[in-house]
CSV table of C-alpha atoms in Angstrom, one decimal:
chain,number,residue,atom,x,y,z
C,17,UNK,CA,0.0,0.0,0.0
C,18,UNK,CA,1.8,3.1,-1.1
C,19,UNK,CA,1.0,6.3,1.2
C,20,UNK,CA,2.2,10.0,2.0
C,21,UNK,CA,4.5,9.6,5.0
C,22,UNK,CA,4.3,12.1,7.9
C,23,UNK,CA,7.4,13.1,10.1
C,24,UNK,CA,6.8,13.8,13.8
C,25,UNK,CA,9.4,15.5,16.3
C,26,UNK,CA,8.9,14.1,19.9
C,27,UNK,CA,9.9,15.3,23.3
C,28,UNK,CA,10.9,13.1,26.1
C,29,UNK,CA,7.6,12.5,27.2
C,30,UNK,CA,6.3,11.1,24.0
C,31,UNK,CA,4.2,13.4,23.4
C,32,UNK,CA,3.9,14.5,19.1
C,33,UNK,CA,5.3,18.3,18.4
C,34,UNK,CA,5.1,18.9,14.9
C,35,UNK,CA,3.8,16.8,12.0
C,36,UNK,CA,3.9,17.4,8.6
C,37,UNK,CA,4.1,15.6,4.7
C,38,UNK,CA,7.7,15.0,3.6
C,39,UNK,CA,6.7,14.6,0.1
C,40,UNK,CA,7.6,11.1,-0.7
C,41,UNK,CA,5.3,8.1,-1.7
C,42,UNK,CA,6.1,5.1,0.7
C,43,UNK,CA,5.4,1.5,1.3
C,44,UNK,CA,4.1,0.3,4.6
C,45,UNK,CA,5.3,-3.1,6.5
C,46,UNK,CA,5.6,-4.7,9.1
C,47,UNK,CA,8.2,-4.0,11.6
C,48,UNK,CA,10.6,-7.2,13.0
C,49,UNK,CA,10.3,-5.6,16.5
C,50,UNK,CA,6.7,-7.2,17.1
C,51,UNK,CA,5.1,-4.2,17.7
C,52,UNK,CA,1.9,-3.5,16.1
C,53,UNK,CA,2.3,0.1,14.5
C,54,UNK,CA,2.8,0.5,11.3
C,55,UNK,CA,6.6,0.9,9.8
C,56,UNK,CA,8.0,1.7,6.7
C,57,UNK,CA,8.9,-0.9,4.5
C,58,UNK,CA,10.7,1.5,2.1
C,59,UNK,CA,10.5,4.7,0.5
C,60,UNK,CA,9.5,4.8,-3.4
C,61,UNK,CA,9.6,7.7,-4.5
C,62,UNK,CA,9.2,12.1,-4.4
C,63,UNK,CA,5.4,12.8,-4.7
C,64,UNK,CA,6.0,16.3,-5.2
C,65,UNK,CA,8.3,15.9,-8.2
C,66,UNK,CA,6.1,13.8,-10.3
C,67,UNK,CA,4.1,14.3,-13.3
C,68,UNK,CA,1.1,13.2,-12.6
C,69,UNK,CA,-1.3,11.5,-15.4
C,70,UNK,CA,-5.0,10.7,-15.2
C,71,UNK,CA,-4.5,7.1,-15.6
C,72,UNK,CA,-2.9,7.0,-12.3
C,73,UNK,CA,0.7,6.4,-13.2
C,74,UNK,CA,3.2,8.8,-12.2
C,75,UNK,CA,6.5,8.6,-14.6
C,76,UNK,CA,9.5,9.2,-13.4
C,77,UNK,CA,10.7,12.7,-14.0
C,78,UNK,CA,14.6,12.8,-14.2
C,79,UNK,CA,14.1,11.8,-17.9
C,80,UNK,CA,12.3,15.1,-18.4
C,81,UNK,CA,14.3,17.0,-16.3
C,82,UNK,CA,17.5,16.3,-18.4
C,83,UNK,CA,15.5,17.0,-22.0
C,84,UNK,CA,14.1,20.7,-20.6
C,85,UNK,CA,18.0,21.1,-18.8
C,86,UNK,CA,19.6,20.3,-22.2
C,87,UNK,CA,17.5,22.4,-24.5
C,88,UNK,CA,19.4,25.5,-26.1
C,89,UNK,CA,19.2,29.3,-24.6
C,90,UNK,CA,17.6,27.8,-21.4
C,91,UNK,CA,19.2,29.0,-18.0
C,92,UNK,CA,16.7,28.0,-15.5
C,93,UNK,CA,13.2,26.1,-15.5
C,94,UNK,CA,10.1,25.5,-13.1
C,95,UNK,CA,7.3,22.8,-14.7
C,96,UNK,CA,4.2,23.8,-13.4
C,97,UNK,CA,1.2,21.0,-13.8
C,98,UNK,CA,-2.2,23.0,-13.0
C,99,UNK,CA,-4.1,19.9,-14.0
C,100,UNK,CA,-4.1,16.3,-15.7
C,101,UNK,CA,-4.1,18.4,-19.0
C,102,UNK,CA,-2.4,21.5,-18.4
C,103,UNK,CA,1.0,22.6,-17.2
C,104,UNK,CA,3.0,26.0,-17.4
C,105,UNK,CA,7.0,26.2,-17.3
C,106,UNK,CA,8.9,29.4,-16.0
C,107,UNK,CA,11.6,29.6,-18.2
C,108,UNK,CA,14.5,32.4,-17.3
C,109,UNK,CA,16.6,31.9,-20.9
C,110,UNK,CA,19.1,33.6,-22.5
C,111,UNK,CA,17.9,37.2,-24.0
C,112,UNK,CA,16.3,36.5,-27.7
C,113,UNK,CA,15.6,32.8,-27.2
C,114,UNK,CA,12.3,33.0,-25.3
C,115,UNK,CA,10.1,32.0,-28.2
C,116,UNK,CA,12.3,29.4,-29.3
C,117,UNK,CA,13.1,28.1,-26.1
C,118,UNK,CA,9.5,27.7,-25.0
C,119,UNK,CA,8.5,25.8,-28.5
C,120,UNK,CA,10.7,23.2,-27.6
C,121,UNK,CA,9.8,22.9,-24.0
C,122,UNK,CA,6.6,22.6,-24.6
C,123,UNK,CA,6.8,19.6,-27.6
C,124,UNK,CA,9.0,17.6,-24.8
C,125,UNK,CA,6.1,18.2,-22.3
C,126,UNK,CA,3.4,16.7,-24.6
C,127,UNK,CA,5.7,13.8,-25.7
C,128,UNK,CA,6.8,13.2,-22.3
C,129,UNK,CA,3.3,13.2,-21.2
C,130,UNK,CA,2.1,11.0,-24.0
C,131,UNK,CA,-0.8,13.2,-25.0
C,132,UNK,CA,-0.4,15.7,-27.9
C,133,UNK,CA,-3.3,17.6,-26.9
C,134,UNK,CA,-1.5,18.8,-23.4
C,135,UNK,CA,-1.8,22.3,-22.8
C,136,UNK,CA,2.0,23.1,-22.3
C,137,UNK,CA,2.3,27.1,-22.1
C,138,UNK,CA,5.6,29.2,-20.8
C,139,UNK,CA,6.5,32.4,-19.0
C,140,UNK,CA,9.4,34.4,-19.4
C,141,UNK,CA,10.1,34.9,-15.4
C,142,UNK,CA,13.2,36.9,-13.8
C,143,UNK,CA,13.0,34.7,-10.6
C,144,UNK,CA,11.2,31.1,-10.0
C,145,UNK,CA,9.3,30.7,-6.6
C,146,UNK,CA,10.8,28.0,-4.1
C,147,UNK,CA,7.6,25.8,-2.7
C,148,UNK,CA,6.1,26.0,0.7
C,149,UNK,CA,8.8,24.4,2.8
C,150,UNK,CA,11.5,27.2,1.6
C,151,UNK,CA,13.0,24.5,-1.4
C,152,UNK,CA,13.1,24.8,-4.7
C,153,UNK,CA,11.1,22.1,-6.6
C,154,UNK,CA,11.5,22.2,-10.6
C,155,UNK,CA,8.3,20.2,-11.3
C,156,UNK,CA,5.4,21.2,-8.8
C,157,UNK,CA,1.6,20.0,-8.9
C,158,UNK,CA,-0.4,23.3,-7.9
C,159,UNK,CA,-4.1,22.1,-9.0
C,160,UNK,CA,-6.2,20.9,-7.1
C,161,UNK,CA,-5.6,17.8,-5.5
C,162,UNK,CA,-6.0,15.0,-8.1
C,163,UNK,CA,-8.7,12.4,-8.1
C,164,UNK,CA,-9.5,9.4,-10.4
């Protein structure tokens, strides 16, 4: 069973202080100990650097990460996906190679994605956004939470 994973800091006394999502997909065991709470059986995977696709699956993005890096007159890049169907990159590129930089970004979005219909649009940004928790993320899921 694959799960969001919380952290908790406790005090002497047992007692939980903070809780919040790490952002990683995990798999829950058994632990050898005997006891009955749940334990980690292993960690699978980021959840917050994922593409996300309406079938469910959630492809690995290094792969994609590596095409945007690579792609000519591009400095810097945030993937935005706003939906199953719809994502917008921040693109900080080289002066003159906005338009040409953001064609190409967005034909390795819909072919990553597997769906040529994909809305893929870019923004020509100064500075790109870190996430909540003060880090910066290059592929974020800011739609609403996704359902089946």
């Amino acid at each position: 069973m694959h799960q969001a994973p919380c952290s908790l800091r406790l005090y002497t006394n047992g007692h939980a202080f903070l809780r919040y999502r790490i952002g990683d997909w995990a798999t829950l065991g058994e632990c050898d100990c005997g006891r009955f709470f749940p334990a980690l059986a292993g960690i699978e995977r980021r959840a917050i650097a994922q593409i996300r696709r309406k079938d469910g699956s959630n492809p690995m993005s290094p792969k994609l990460i590596d095409l945007l890096g690579a792609v000519p007159g591009l400095r810097r890049f945030q993937l935005l996906q706003l939906a199953w169907d719809s994502f917008e990159t921040l693109l900080i590129t080289e002066p003159g190679a906005f338009e040409t930089v953001a064609r190409q970004v967005g034909e390795y979005v819909r072919e990553y994605v597997g769906d040529p219909g994909v809305r893929a649009e870019s923004k020509l940004v100064e500075e790109l956004p870190l996430s909540p928790s003060g880090k910066f993320e290059k592929i974020c899921w800011v739609g609403s939470e996704p359902t089946k």
